[in-house]
mmCIF file of C-alpha atoms in Angstrom:
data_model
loop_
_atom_site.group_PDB
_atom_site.id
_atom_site.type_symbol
_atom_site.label_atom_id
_atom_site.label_comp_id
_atom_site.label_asym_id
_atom_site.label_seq_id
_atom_site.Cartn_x
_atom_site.Cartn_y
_atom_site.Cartn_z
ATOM 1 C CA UNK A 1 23.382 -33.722 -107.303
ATOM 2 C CA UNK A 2 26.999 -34.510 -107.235
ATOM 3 C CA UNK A 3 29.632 -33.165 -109.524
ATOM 4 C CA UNK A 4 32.821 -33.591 -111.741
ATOM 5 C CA UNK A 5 34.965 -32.734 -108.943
ATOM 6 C CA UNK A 6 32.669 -33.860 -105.924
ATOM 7 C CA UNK A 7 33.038 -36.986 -105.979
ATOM 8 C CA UNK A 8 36.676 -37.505 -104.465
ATOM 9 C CA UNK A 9 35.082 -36.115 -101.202
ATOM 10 C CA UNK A 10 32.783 -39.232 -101.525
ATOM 11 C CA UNK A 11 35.025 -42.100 -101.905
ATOM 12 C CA UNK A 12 34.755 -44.058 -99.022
ATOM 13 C CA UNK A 13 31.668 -42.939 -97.629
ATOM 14 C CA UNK A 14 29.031 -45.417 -96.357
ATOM 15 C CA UNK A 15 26.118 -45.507 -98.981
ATOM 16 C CA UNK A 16 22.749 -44.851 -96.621
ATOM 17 C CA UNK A 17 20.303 -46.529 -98.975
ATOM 18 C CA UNK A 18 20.317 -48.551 -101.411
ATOM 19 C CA UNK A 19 20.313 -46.945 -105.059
ATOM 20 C CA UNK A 20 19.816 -48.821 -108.484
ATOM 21 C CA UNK A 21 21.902 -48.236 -111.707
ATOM 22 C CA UNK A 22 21.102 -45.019 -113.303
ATOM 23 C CA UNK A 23 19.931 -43.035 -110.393
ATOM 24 C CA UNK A 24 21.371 -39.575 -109.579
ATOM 25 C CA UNK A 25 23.353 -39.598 -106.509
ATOM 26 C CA UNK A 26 22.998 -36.864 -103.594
ATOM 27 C CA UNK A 27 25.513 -35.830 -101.080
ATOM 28 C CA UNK A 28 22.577 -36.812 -98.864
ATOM 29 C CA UNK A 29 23.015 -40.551 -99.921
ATOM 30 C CA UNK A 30 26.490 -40.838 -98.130
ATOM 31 C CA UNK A 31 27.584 -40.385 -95.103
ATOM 32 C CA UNK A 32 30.910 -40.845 -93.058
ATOM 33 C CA UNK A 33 32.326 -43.067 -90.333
ATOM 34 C CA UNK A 34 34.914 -41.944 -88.465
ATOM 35 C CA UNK A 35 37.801 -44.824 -87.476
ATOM 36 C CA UNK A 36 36.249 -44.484 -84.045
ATOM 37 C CA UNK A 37 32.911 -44.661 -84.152
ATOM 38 C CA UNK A 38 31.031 -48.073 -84.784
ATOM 39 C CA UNK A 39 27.970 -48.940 -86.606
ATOM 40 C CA UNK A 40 24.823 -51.253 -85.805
ATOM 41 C CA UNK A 41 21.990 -51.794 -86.901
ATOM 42 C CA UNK A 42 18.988 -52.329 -84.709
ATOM 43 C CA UNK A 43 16.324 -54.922 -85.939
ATOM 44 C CA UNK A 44 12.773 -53.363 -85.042
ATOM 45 C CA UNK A 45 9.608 -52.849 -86.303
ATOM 46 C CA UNK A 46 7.812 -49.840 -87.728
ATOM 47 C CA UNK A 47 5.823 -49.290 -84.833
ATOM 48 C CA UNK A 48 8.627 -49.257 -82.612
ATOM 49 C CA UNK A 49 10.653 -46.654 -84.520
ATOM 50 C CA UNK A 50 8.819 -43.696 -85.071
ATOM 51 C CA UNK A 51 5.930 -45.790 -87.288
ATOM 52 C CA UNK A 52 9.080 -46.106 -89.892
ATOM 53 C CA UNK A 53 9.744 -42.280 -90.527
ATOM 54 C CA UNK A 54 13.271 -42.162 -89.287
ATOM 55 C CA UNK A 55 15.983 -41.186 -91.604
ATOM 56 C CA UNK A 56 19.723 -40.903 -91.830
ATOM 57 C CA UNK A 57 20.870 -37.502 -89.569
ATOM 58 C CA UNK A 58 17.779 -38.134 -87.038
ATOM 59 C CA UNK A 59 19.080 -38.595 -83.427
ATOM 60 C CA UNK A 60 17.409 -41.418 -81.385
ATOM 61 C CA UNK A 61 17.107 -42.677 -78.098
ATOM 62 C CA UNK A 62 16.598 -46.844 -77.644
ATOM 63 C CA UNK A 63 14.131 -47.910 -74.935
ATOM 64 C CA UNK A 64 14.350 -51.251 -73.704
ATOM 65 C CA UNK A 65 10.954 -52.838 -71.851
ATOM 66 C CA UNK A 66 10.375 -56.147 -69.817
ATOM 67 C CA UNK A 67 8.476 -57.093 -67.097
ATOM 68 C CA UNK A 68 6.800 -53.709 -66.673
ATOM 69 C CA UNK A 69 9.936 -51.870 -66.922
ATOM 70 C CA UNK A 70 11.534 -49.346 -69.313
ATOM 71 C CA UNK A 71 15.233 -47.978 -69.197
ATOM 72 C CA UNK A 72 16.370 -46.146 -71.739
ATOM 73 C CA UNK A 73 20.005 -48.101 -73.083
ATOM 74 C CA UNK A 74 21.143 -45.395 -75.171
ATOM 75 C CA UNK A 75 20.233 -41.584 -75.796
ATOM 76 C CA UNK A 76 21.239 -39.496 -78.748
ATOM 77 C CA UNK A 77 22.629 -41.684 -81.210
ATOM 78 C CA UNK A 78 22.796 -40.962 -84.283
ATOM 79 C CA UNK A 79 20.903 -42.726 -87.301
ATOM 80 C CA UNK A 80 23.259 -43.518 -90.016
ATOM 81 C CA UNK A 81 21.043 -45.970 -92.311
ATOM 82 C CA UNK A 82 17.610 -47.237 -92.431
ATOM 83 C CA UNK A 83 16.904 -50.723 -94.004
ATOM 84 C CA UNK A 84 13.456 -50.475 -95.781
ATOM 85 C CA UNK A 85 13.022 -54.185 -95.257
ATOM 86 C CA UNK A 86 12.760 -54.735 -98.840
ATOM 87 C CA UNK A 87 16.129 -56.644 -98.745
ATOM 88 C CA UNK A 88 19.776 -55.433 -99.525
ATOM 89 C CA UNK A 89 22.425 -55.439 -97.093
ATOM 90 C CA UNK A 90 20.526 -53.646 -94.537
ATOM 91 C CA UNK A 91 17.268 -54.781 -94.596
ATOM 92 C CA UNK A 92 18.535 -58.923 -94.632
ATOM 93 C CA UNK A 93 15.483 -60.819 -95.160
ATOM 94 C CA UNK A 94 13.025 -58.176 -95.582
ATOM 95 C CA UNK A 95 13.823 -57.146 -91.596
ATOM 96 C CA UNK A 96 13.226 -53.230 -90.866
ATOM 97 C CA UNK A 97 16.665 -52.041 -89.805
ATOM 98 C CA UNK A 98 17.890 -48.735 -88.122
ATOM 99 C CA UNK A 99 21.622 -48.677 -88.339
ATOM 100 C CA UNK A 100 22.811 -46.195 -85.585
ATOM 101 C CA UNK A 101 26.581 -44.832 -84.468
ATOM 102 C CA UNK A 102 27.937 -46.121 -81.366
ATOM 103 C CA UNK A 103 30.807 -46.154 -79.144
ATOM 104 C CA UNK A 104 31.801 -50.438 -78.269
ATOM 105 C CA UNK A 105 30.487 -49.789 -74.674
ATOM 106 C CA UNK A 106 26.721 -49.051 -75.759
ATOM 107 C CA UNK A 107 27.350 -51.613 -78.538
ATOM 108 C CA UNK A 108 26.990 -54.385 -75.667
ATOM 109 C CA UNK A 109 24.318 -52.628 -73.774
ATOM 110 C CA UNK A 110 22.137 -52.445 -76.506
ATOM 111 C CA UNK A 111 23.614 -56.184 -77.692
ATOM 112 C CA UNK A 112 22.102 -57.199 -74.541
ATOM 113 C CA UNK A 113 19.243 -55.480 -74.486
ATOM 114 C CA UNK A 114 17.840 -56.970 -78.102
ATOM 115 C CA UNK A 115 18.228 -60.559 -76.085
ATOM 116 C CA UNK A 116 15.112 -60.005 -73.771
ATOM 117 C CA UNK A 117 12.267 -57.151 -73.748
ATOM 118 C CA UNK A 118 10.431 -55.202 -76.691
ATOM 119 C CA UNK A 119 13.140 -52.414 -77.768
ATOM 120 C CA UNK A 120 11.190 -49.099 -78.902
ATOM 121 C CA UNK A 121 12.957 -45.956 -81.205
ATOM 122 C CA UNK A 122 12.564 -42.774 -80.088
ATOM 123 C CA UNK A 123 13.645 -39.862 -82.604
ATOM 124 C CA UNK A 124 15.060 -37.250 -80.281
ATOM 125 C CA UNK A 125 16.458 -34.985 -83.031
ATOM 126 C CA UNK A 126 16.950 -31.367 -81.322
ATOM 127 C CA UNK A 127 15.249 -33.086 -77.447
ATOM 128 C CA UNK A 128 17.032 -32.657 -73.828
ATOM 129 C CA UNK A 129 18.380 -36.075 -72.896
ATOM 130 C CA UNK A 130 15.982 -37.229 -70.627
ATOM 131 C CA UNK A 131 16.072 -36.745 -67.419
ATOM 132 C CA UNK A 132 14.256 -39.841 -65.825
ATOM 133 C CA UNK A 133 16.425 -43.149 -67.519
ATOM 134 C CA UNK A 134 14.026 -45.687 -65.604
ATOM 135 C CA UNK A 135 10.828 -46.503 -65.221
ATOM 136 C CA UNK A 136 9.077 -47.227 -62.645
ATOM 137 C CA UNK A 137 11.858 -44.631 -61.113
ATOM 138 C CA UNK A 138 12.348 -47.195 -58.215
ATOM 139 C CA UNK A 139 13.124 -50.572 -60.592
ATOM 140 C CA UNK B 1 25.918 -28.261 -119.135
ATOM 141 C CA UNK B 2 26.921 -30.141 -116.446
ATOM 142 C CA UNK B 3 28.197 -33.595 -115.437
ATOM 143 C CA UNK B 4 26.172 -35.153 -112.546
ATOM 144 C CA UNK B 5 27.314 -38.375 -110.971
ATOM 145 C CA UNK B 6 24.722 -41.801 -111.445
ATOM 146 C CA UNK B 7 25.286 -45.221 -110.134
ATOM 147 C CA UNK B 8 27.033 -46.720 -112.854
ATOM 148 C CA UNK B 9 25.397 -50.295 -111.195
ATOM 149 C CA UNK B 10 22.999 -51.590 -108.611
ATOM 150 C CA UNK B 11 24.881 -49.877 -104.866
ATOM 151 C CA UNK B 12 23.254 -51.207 -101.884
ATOM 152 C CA UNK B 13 22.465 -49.402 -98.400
ATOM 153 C CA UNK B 14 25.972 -49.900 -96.536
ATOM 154 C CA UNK B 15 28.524 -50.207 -99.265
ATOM 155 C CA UNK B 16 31.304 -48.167 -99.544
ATOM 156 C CA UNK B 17 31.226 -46.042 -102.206
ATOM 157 C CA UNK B 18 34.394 -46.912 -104.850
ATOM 158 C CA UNK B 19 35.420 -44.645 -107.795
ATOM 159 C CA UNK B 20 33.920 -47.541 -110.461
ATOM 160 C CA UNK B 21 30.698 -47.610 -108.872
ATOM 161 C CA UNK B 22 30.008 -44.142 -110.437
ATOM 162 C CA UNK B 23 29.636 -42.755 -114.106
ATOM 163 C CA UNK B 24 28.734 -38.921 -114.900
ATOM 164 C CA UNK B 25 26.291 -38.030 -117.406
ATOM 165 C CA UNK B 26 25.910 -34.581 -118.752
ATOM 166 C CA UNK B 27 22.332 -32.713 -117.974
#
């Protein structure tokens, strides 16, 4: 629950779900973007993301697969939001969303990615980056 | 008792939260 008091350290914060009039808020329900770090949100489906359990704080790594080839296009990332699909500014037209933090260079490589292939969520939360980024290892 | 903050309206996922969006109710 948040305080008389608490809620200056909010202001500004980025709201991670959506919450109707009336409902008690939770520190857990914000979180912050730094000025340097950029958000996007990653249009997949359930079964591509963890079967839709990933939440705000999880760490992820996005696969990218075509033509009997996977590379991974970015490890680690953060999850910042997750669109339930049920609408709201996240979700769009009832589209599963996974909002994660970025820097603008793996903004375009995962841009490009979602323009050909299947893209697949991995949570990696507390995981080694991997240490194979391609498969088959020779592609 | 305490004051606890509640959406004082409808917030959706990605907003930025503003001082007016928030009322505190005592519990």
């Amino acid at each position: 629950m948040v305080r008389t008091g608490e809620l200056d350290g909010l202001i500004g914060m980025v709201v991670t779900r959506s919450i109707s009039s009336g409902t008690l808020l939770s520190e857990r329900d914000f979180v912050m973007l730094s000025s340097t770090v950029r958000a996007m949100s990653i249009p997949v489906d359930p079964e591509h993301a963890v079967g839709g359990a990933l939440r705000p704080g999880d760490r992820v790594d996005v696969l990218q697969s075509a033509d009997g080839i996977a590379r991974y296009v970015l490890v680690g990332a953060e999850v910042l939001m997750v669109g339930d699909g049920t609408g709201g500014a996240l979700g769009g037209a009832g589209r599963y969303a996974v909002t994660v933090a970025l820097d603008a260079e793996s903004a375009l490589e995962v841009a490009a990615a979602l323009s050909e292939g299947t893209l697949d969520l991995v949570r990696s939360t507390g995981s080694a980056p991997p240490s194979v980024l391609v498969y088959p290892p020779d592609a | 008792t305490v004051s606890v903050a509640v959406a004082a309206e409808d917030i959706s996922a990605g907003a930025r939260l503003e001082a007016d969006m928030v009322r505190f109710t005592p519990v």
